[in-house]
Structures are given as C-alpha cells and as structure tokens.
C-alpha cells in the first residue's frame, strides 16, 4: 500500500498522536475504586466495566490503525525509490546499448573511410602509371586517326571523372567517420552519466529502505505495547462476558452478526471473482457470457466500454489474493519484498500477492498501459479529472497533508462509490466503500 511521509520525525509525531488517543486507563490497569472509610472496596458493576473496556478496545484499535497506516506510508515512499531505481537502471541499459550501437556505426564508418582512401590511392597509382598513355601529348601521338584520338580523350575524361568521384567519396567517408566517432564519444559519455544516475538511484533506494527499517524499528515497540493493551482489555471483557449470561448473550449476538456479515462479503467476493474470471476468459475467446461481476457486486454497468470492463474484471478476478508489499506486475501476483518493518512482520517477502500499485499494474496491463510501481507516479500517468466527475475505471488516490502531499495509496473505482484495492499488509484484495476522508486526492486519474 501506501506512500510517503517526510522522515522519522513525522513518524515520531504520528506515534505521539496515536498515544494521545489512548486514555490513561489503557496505558495501565484501572485503579480499584477507593474503599469507603472502614469498609472493603466497592465492587464495580460488570456492565459498567464492560462498557469501559469496549471503549478502551475501540480506542486502542484506532491507535493501532493510525500507527499501521503511517508505517504503510513509509512503505510506499520506499516503493517510489525502488521505482526510480528501476527507471534509472532501464535508462542506463538503454544508454549503454545506444553507445555500443553508435560505436559499431563509428567503426563501420571508419572502415568505409579507409576503403575509400585505399581506392583513391589505387587511382593515383594508376594515374601515374598510365600518364604516358592518357596525358595530352599521348592522346595525339601514335594515333591511327581522328576516331582513335576521340576514343583516347574520352577514356581520359572517364578516368578523371572517376578519380574525382573517388576523391569526393573519400572525403565524405572521412567526414562521416569523424562525425560518427563524435557521436559515439557523446553516447559513451551519456551512458556513463546514466550509469552514474542509476548508481545514485540505487543508493537512494537503499537509503529509503533503511529509513523505513529505522522508523519501523522505533515504532514496533509501540505497536507491540498497544497490541498487548488491546489484547488484555479484550481478555478481561471476555471473562466478564463469560461470567454474566446477559453480557454473554449480547456478545454472542454481536459475534453472530459479524460472522454473518463476513460470510456475506466472502460469498459475494467469491461470486464476483468467478464472474470476473469468466468474463476475461470469454473476452479472450471472443465469446459471450452472462456473467457480470460488477452487477453481481451491485454496481451499474451501463455505458461501460469493453476496455474499462476488462480492466475492472482483471482487478476483481484477484479478490482474496493476499497483500504483499512490492508484489504484482503485468502478469499477476508476485513474491513480495523485504522492507525491514511492517511488511516483514507480516511475512510479505514470503507471500505471492499484490500491493496497491502492483494491483493497478496488473489491471491496466489489459488495456496496454505500462504503469510504474509507485502510486504517486501512477497519479501522473493519465488525464486528471475532478473527483466529483469520477467514473468506473478511474484511479483514486490518498495523500498526506489533506490530499495535497505525497500520495500513499491507490485504488480502482468501480462505480456506486465502491472500489477495489489491495489495502495493507495482513489483508487481502477486497471491495470497499470509497473513503471520502481528508486524505483523498480531489482528482482522479483516467487512463481508459
């Protein structure tokens, strides 16, 4: 997923903000109610304590979500560095190949110039050897008549014209060889400069990954502490519910409701995934199909072009695929990579899946679009359109500084204020409602 914050100080600030969200009651077990004078402690009402625990758990979860999201932003900034590294390496390879081709051309031009010079030398030698035959006096002396004189004069003119042509050709070949050599030298310099930029990009990418690792190391202890506090509150709530039939019944109803909602979403995603796959296969075979994954997801398909439909179906065919930071290309899910932090903690490097920008690469490859593996660069890959004019197939983005800063997440708009996304480590590709929060970018990018 995600994008960019400006440094460890920002992460520290977010950590501090996250901590302020956790009330003192979460940071330490609640103090017992002071006993009345001369008596034992007054027991706390289980329902009151349960309500307090629920509030503490919600606060802890919110703090964890904020902290995890901020660390995810660092991952996407590292994605940008890796994309820059890839681009610089590709440019360096192209420059090297161009330099090699230019040098081969220069060598060929030099060889041609040498051949032209050898031809001129041969003409000069022949001219001196035949001067007694082709000279002005020789044309007249020893001739057998006017016709013989005319023939000898014509031969001399031909020889002279050929000699001039050879001299001109040699000069042109010499000039072309010099120009080709200059081009080859310039190409070599450009290749060296491109190689230097590629090396610098590699250093920058390594440095960004190191910063991610450093920031994450500083945050992991806080993540563990918040998780432990949340788990302790949940365990205490569970014990209270087990001891109180009314609370237990309330818990069971809530869990049943959540389980039913999850089951409905899982079943819907399975139907949509099957329908999207069937649609792609039918389109590839130039056959018709009654499956409509968007309609199955409750999204209108009126007026969609085949190109947009294919992009959406390609993304929806990956519902349920695990998130893997750095994963995904034009061919499908790939192994994730190490970030030294959140992604590593979830084992992304050992998973085959997508991150947010990797899923977009795969979806739009069906439309012949070659996207970079960084959401911020994807935002600049097509036409910018106002968010309120969004339509299915557009890219949605979220960024720091109320949507005006570095981009840290991308999703594909499905219509009906629904989107498909690869959210973050520990989750899977999913359909979700568009998050119209402060960080959503006020423009979408239209590629198809």
Coordinates of C-alpha atoms in Angstrom, one line a residue:
X1 CA 0.0 0.0 0.0
X2 CA 0.9 3.5 0.6
X3 CA 3.1 6.4 0.3
X4 CA 5.3 8.9 1.8
X5 CA 6.0 10.8 4.9
X6 CA 8.9 13.1 5.2
X7 CA 11.1 11.4 7.8
X8 CA 11.5 9.8 11.2
X9 CA 10.3 13.0 12.9
X10 CA 7.0 12.7 11.2
X11 CA 6.6 9.1 12.2
X12 CA 7.5 10.1 15.8
X13 CA 4.8 12.8 15.7
X14 CA 2.3 10.3 14.5
X15 CA 3.3 7.9 17.2
X16 CA 2.8 10.7 19.8
X17 CA -0.6 11.4 18.3
X18 CA -1.5 7.7 18.4
X19 CA -0.5 7.6 22.0
X20 CA -2.6 10.6 22.9
X21 CA -5.6 8.7 21.6
X22 CA -5.1 6.1 24.2
X23 CA -6.5 7.2 27.5
X24 CA -4.6 6.7 30.7
X25 CA -6.9 3.8 31.5
X26 CA -5.5 1.9 28.6
X27 CA -1.9 2.5 29.5
X28 CA -2.3 0.8 32.9
X29 CA -4.9 -1.4 34.6
X30 CA -7.7 0.7 36.1
X31 CA -7.1 1.6 39.7
X32 CA -9.6 -0.1 42.0
X33 CA -12.4 2.1 43.4
X34 CA -11.1 3.5 46.8
X35 CA -12.9 1.7 49.6
X36 CA -15.2 3.6 51.8
X37 CA -13.9 4.5 55.2
X38 CA -13.8 1.5 57.4
X39 CA -15.1 -0.9 54.7
X40 CA -13.9 -3.1 51.8
X41 CA -13.7 -1.9 48.1
X42 CA -17.0 -1.4 46.4
X43 CA -17.3 -3.9 43.5
X44 CA -17.6 -2.4 40.1
X45 CA -20.7 -3.2 38.1
X46 CA -19.8 -5.7 35.4
X47 CA -21.9 -3.8 32.8
X48 CA -20.1 -0.6 33.6
X49 CA -16.7 -2.2 33.4
X50 CA -17.6 -4.0 30.2
X51 CA -18.7 -0.6 28.7
X52 CA -15.4 0.9 29.8
X53 CA -13.4 -2.0 28.3
X54 CA -15.3 -1.7 25.0
X55 CA -14.3 2.0 24.8
X56 CA -10.7 1.2 25.6
X57 CA -10.6 -1.5 23.0
X58 CA -12.0 0.8 20.3
X59 CA -9.5 3.5 21.2
X60 CA -6.6 1.0 21.1
X61 CA -7.7 -0.3 17.7
X62 CA -8.0 3.2 16.3
X63 CA -4.5 4.0 17.6
X64 CA -3.2 0.8 16.0
X65 CA -4.8 1.6 12.7
X66 CA -3.3 5.0 12.7
X67 CA 0.1 3.7 13.5
X68 CA 0.0 0.9 11.0
X69 CA -1.3 3.3 8.3
X70 CA 1.6 5.7 8.9
X71 CA 4.1 2.9 8.7
X72 CA 2.4 1.9 5.4
X73 CA 3.0 5.4 4.0
X74 CA 6.7 4.8 4.6
X75 CA 6.5 1.6 2.6
X76 CA 5.0 3.4 -0.4
X77 CA 7.8 6.1 -0.3
X78 CA 10.2 3.2 -0.5
X79 CA 8.2 2.0 -3.5
X80 CA 8.9 5.3 -5.1
X81 CA 12.6 4.9 -4.5
X82 CA 12.5 1.4 -6.0
X83 CA 10.5 2.7 -9.0
X84 CA 13.1 5.4 -9.5
X85 CA 15.9 2.8 -9.2
X86 CA 14.2 0.6 -11.8
X87 CA 13.7 3.5 -14.2
X88 CA 17.3 4.7 -13.8
X89 CA 18.6 1.2 -14.5
X90 CA 16.4 0.8 -17.6
X91 CA 17.7 4.2 -18.8
X92 CA 21.3 3.2 -18.1
X93 CA 20.8 0.0 -20.1
X94 CA 19.3 1.8 -23.0
X95 CA 22.1 4.4 -23.0
X96 CA 24.7 1.6 -22.9
X97 CA 23.1 -0.2 -25.8
X98 CA 22.9 3.1 -27.7
X99 CA 26.5 3.8 -27.0
X100 CA 27.5 0.3 -28.3
X101 CA 25.4 0.7 -31.4
X102 CA 26.9 4.2 -32.0
X103 CA 30.4 2.8 -31.6
X104 CA 29.7 0.0 -34.1
X105 CA 28.5 2.6 -36.5
X106 CA 31.6 4.7 -36.0
X107 CA 33.8 1.7 -36.6
X108 CA 31.9 0.9 -39.8
X109 CA 32.2 4.5 -40.9
X110 CA 36.0 4.4 -40.2
X111 CA 36.3 1.2 -42.2
X112 CA 34.4 2.7 -45.1
X113 CA 36.7 5.8 -45.0
X114 CA 39.7 3.5 -45.1
X115 CA 38.4 1.6 -48.1
X116 CA 37.7 5.0 -49.8
X117 CA 41.2 6.1 -49.1
X118 CA 42.6 2.9 -50.5
X119 CA 40.6 3.4 -53.7
X120 CA 42.0 6.9 -54.1
X121 CA 45.5 5.6 -53.6
X122 CA 44.9 3.0 -56.2
X123 CA 43.6 5.7 -58.6
X124 CA 46.6 7.9 -58.0
X125 CA 49.0 5.0 -58.6
X126 CA 47.1 4.0 -61.8
X127 CA 47.2 7.6 -63.0
X128 CA 50.9 7.9 -62.7
X129 CA 51.5 4.5 -64.2
X130 CA 49.3 5.4 -67.2
X131 CA 50.3 9.1 -67.5
X132 CA 52.2 8.3 -70.7
X133 CA 49.1 6.9 -72.3
X134 CA 46.5 9.3 -71.0
X135 CA 48.5 12.6 -71.0
X136 CA 47.6 15.3 -73.5
X137 CA 50.5 14.6 -75.9
X138 CA 50.0 10.8 -75.8
X139 CA 46.4 11.3 -76.9
X140 CA 47.7 12.7 -80.3
X141 CA 50.9 10.8 -80.7
X142 CA 50.7 7.4 -82.2
X143 CA 47.0 7.7 -83.0
X144 CA 45.7 6.0 -86.1
X145 CA 43.2 8.7 -86.9
X146 CA 40.6 11.1 -85.6
X147 CA 38.4 8.3 -84.2
X148 CA 41.4 6.9 -82.2
X149 CA 42.1 10.4 -80.8
X150 CA 38.5 10.8 -79.7
X151 CA 38.5 7.4 -78.0
X152 CA 41.6 8.2 -76.1
X153 CA 40.3 11.6 -75.0
X154 CA 37.0 10.0 -73.8
X155 CA 39.0 7.4 -71.8
X156 CA 41.0 10.2 -70.1
X157 CA 37.8 12.1 -69.2
X158 CA 36.2 8.9 -67.8
X159 CA 39.3 8.2 -65.7
X160 CA 39.4 11.8 -64.4
X161 CA 35.7 11.8 -63.5
X162 CA 36.1 8.5 -61.7
X163 CA 39.1 9.9 -59.9
X164 CA 37.2 13.0 -58.8
X165 CA 34.3 10.8 -57.6
X166 CA 36.7 8.6 -55.6
X167 CA 38.3 11.7 -54.0
X168 CA 34.8 13.1 -53.2
X169 CA 33.7 9.8 -51.8
X170 CA 36.8 9.5 -49.7
X171 CA 36.3 13.0 -48.3
X172 CA 32.7 12.3 -47.4
X173 CA 33.7 9.0 -45.8
X174 CA 36.3 10.8 -43.8
X175 CA 33.8 13.4 -42.6
X176 CA 31.2 10.8 -41.7
X177 CA 33.8 8.7 -39.8
X178 CA 34.8 11.8 -37.8
X179 CA 31.1 12.6 -37.1
X180 CA 30.3 9.0 -36.2
X181 CA 33.2 9.0 -33.8
X182 CA 32.0 12.2 -32.2
X183 CA 28.5 10.7 -31.8
X184 CA 30.0 7.5 -30.3
X185 CA 32.0 9.5 -27.8
X186 CA 28.9 11.6 -26.8
X187 CA 26.9 8.4 -26.5
X188 CA 29.6 6.9 -24.3
X189 CA 29.5 10.0 -22.1
X190 CA 25.7 9.8 -21.9
X191 CA 25.9 6.1 -21.0
X192 CA 28.4 6.8 -18.2
X193 CA 26.2 9.6 -16.9
X194 CA 23.1 7.3 -17.0
X195 CA 25.1 4.7 -15.2
X196 CA 26.1 7.2 -12.5
X197 CA 22.4 8.2 -12.1
X198 CA 21.4 4.6 -11.8
X199 CA 24.0 4.1 -9.1
X200 CA 22.7 7.2 -7.3
X201 CA 19.2 5.9 -7.6
X202 CA 20.3 2.6 -6.1
X203 CA 21.9 4.3 -3.2
X204 CA 18.7 6.4 -2.7
X205 CA 16.5 3.3 -2.8
X206 CA 18.8 1.6 -0.3
X207 CA 18.7 4.7 1.9
X208 CA 14.9 4.9 1.8
X209 CA 14.6 1.2 2.7
X210 CA 17.0 1.8 5.6
X211 CA 14.9 4.8 6.8
X212 CA 11.8 2.6 6.6
X213 CA 13.6 0.0 8.7
X214 CA 14.7 2.6 11.2
X215 CA 11.3 4.2 11.6
X216 CA 9.7 0.8 11.8
X217 CA 12.1 -0.4 14.5
X218 CA 11.2 2.7 16.5
X219 CA 7.5 2.0 16.1
X220 CA 7.4 -1.7 16.6
X221 CA 7.8 -1.5 20.4
X222 CA 4.8 0.9 20.4
X223 CA 2.8 -1.4 18.2
X224 CA 3.5 -4.3 20.5
X225 CA 2.5 -2.3 23.6
X226 CA -0.7 -1.1 22.0
X227 CA -1.5 -4.7 20.8
X228 CA -0.8 -6.1 24.3
X229 CA -3.1 -3.5 25.9
X230 CA -5.8 -4.2 23.4
X231 CA -5.5 -7.9 23.9
X232 CA -5.5 -7.6 27.7
X233 CA -8.7 -5.4 27.6
X234 CA -10.3 -8.0 25.2
X235 CA -9.4 -10.9 27.5
X236 CA -10.8 -9.0 30.5
X237 CA -14.0 -8.3 28.6
X238 CA -14.3 -11.9 27.6
X239 CA -14.0 -13.0 31.2
X240 CA -16.7 -10.6 32.2
X241 CA -19.0 -11.8 29.4
X242 CA -18.4 -15.4 30.3
X243 CA -19.4 -14.7 33.9
X244 CA -22.6 -12.8 33.0
X245 CA -25.3 -14.5 31.0
X246 CA -26.7 -11.2 29.7
X247 CA -23.3 -10.0 28.6
X248 CA -22.5 -13.4 27.1
X249 CA -25.8 -13.3 25.1
X250 CA -25.0 -9.8 23.9
X251 CA -21.5 -10.9 22.8
X252 CA -22.9 -13.9 21.0
X253 CA -25.4 -11.8 19.1
X254 CA -22.7 -9.4 18.1
X255 CA -20.3 -12.2 17.0
X256 CA -23.1 -13.8 15.1
X257 CA -23.9 -10.5 13.3
X258 CA -20.2 -10.0 12.4
X259 CA -19.9 -13.6 11.3
X260 CA -22.9 -13.3 9.0
X261 CA -21.7 -10.0 7.5
X262 CA -18.3 -11.6 6.9
X263 CA -19.9 -14.6 5.3
X264 CA -22.0 -12.5 3.0
X265 CA -18.9 -10.5 1.9
X266 CA -16.9 -13.6 1.4
X267 CA -19.6 -15.2 -0.7
X268 CA -20.1 -12.0 -2.7
X269 CA -16.3 -11.8 -3.4
X270 CA -16.2 -15.4 -4.5
X271 CA -19.1 -14.8 -6.9
X272 CA -17.5 -11.6 -8.3
X273 CA -14.1 -13.3 -8.6
X274 CA -15.6 -16.2 -10.6
X275 CA -17.7 -13.9 -12.7
X276 CA -14.7 -11.6 -13.5
X277 CA -12.5 -14.6 -14.4
X278 CA -15.3 -16.0 -16.6
X279 CA -15.7 -12.6 -18.3
X280 CA -12.0 -12.3 -19.0
X281 CA -11.8 -15.8 -20.4
X282 CA -14.9 -15.2 -22.6
X283 CA -13.5 -12.0 -23.9
X284 CA -10.2 -13.6 -24.7
X285 CA -12.1 -16.3 -26.6
X286 CA -14.3 -13.7 -28.3
X287 CA -17.3 -15.4 -26.8
X288 CA -20.3 -14.1 -24.9
X289 CA -21.1 -14.7 -21.2
X290 CA -24.0 -14.0 -19.0
X291 CA -21.7 -13.4 -16.0
X292 CA -21.5 -9.8 -14.9
X293 CA -19.2 -9.3 -11.9
X294 CA -20.0 -5.6 -11.5
X295 CA -23.7 -6.2 -11.5
X296 CA -23.1 -9.1 -9.1
X297 CA -21.4 -6.6 -6.8
X298 CA -24.3 -4.3 -7.0
X299 CA -22.6 -1.8 -9.4
X300 CA -24.2 -0.4 -12.6
X301 CA -22.5 -1.5 -15.8
X302 CA -24.4 0.9 -18.1
X303 CA -22.3 2.5 -20.8
X304 CA -19.0 0.8 -19.9
X305 CA -16.6 0.2 -22.8
X306 CA -15.1 -3.2 -23.3
X307 CA -11.7 -1.7 -22.3
X308 CA -12.9 -0.4 -19.0
X309 CA -14.9 -3.6 -18.3
X310 CA -11.7 -5.7 -18.9
X311 CA -9.6 -3.5 -16.6
X312 CA -12.3 -3.8 -13.8
X313 CA -12.7 -7.6 -14.3
X314 CA -9.0 -8.1 -14.2
X315 CA -8.7 -6.4 -10.8
X316 CA -11.9 -8.1 -9.5
X317 CA -10.5 -11.5 -10.6
X318 CA -7.9 -11.1 -7.8
X319 CA -10.3 -10.6 -4.9
X320 CA -9.0 -12.5 -1.9
X321 CA -5.4 -12.5 -3.1
X322 CA -3.1 -11.7 -0.2
X323 CA -1.4 -8.3 0.2
X324 CA 2.4 -8.5 -0.4
X325 CA 4.4 -5.3 -0.3
X326 CA 6.3 -4.9 -3.6
X327 CA 4.2 -7.6 -5.2
X328 CA 2.4 -7.6 -8.5
X329 CA 3.2 -7.0 -12.2
X330 CA 1.6 -7.1 -15.6
X331 CA 1.4 -10.9 -15.4
X332 CA -0.2 -11.2 -12.0
X333 CA 0.7 -11.6 -8.3
X334 CA 4.4 -11.9 -7.5
X335 CA 6.5 -12.5 -4.4
X336 CA 6.7 -9.5 -2.1
X337 CA 10.0 -7.9 -1.0
X338 CA 11.6 -7.1 2.3
X339 CA 11.1 -3.7 3.9
X340 CA 12.7 -4.4 7.2
X341 CA 9.5 -3.5 9.1
X342 CA 5.7 -3.9 8.8
X343 CA 5.8 -6.0 5.6
X344 CA 8.5 -8.2 7.1
X345 CA 6.5 -8.6 10.3
X346 CA 3.6 -10.0 8.1
X347 CA 6.0 -12.1 6.1
X348 CA 5.2 -10.3 2.8
X349 CA 8.5 -11.3 1.4
X350 CA 7.4 -14.9 1.5
X351 CA 3.9 -14.3 0.1
X352 CA 2.7 -14.1 -3.5
X353 CA 0.3 -11.2 -3.9
X354 CA -0.1 -7.5 -4.7
X355 CA 0.4 -4.2 -3.1
X356 CA -1.8 -1.3 -4.0
X357 CA 0.1 -0.1 -7.0
X358 CA 1.0 -3.6 -8.1
X359 CA -2.7 -4.4 -8.4
X360 CA -3.2 -1.4 -10.7
X361 CA -0.2 -2.5 -12.9
X362 CA -1.9 -5.8 -13.4
X363 CA -5.4 -4.4 -14.0
X364 CA -4.3 -1.8 -16.6
X365 CA -1.9 -4.1 -18.4
X366 CA -5.1 -5.5 -20.1
X367 CA -5.5 -2.1 -21.7
X368 CA -1.9 -1.9 -22.8
X369 CA -0.9 0.6 -20.1
X370 CA 2.5 0.2 -18.6
X371 CA 2.4 1.7 -15.1
X372 CA 5.3 2.4 -12.7
X373 CA 5.2 0.5 -9.4
X374 CA 4.5 3.6 -7.3
X375 CA 1.1 5.1 -6.7
X376 CA 2.4 8.7 -6.8
X377 CA 3.7 8.2 -10.4
X378 CA 0.5 6.4 -11.4
X379 CA -1.4 9.6 -10.4
X380 CA 0.5 11.4 -13.2
X381 CA 0.1 8.6 -15.8
X382 CA -3.1 9.8 -17.3
X383 CA -5.7 12.6 -17.5
X384 CA -6.6 14.3 -14.2
X385 CA -10.3 14.6 -13.6
X386 CA -12.2 16.2 -10.7
X387 CA -13.1 13.7 -8.0
X388 CA -16.8 14.5 -8.4
X389 CA -16.6 13.6 -12.1
X390 CA -15.2 10.1 -11.3
X391 CA -16.4 7.1 -13.3
X392 CA -15.7 3.4 -13.3
X393 CA -12.1 2.6 -14.3
X394 CA -10.6 5.8 -12.7
X395 CA -7.8 5.7 -10.2
X396 CA -8.4 7.1 -6.8
X397 CA -5.6 8.3 -4.6
X398 CA -4.9 9.2 -1.0
X399 CA -2.1 11.6 0.1
X400 CA -0.7 13.3 3.1
X401 CA -1.4 16.9 4.1
X402 CA -5.2 16.6 3.4
X403 CA -4.7 15.1 0.0
X404 CA -2.1 17.7 -1.2
X405 CA 1.1 15.9 -0.1
X406 CA 2.9 12.7 -1.3
X407 CA 0.5 10.0 -2.5
X408 CA 0.5 6.9 -0.3
X409 CA -2.4 4.7 -1.7
X410 CA -4.3 4.0 -4.9
X411 CA -7.5 2.1 -5.6
X412 CA -9.6 1.4 -8.7
X413 CA -13.0 3.0 -8.8
X414 CA -15.9 0.6 -9.6
X415 CA -18.8 3.0 -9.5
X416 CA -21.5 3.4 -6.9
X417 CA -18.9 4.8 -4.5
X418 CA -17.3 1.3 -4.4
X419 CA -13.6 0.5 -5.2
X420 CA -11.3 -2.5 -5.4
X421 CA -7.9 -2.2 -3.6
X422 CA -5.0 -4.1 -2.1
X423 CA -5.2 -2.3 1.3
X424 CA -2.2 -3.2 3.5
X425 CA 0.0 -5.9 5.0
X426 CA -2.1 -8.6 6.7
X427 CA -5.1 -8.1 4.5
X428 CA -6.3 -9.2 1.0
X429 CA -7.5 -7.6 -2.2
X430 CA -11.1 -6.5 -1.4
X431 CA -14.1 -4.4 -2.5
X432 CA -14.6 -1.5 -0.1
X433 CA -16.6 1.7 0.1
X434 CA -14.6 4.7 -1.1
X435 CA -13.1 6.5 1.9
X436 CA -14.0 10.2 1.4
X437 CA -11.8 11.3 4.2
X438 CA -9.4 14.3 4.5
X439 CA -6.6 12.5 2.6
X440 CA -8.5 11.6 -0.6
X441 CA -7.0 13.5 -3.5
X442 CA -9.5 15.8 -5.1
X443 CA -8.7 14.5 -8.6
X444 CA -8.8 11.0 -10.1
X445 CA -6.6 9.8 -13.0
X446 CA -8.3 8.5 -16.1
X447 CA -6.3 6.0 -18.2
X448 CA -9.1 4.4 -20.2

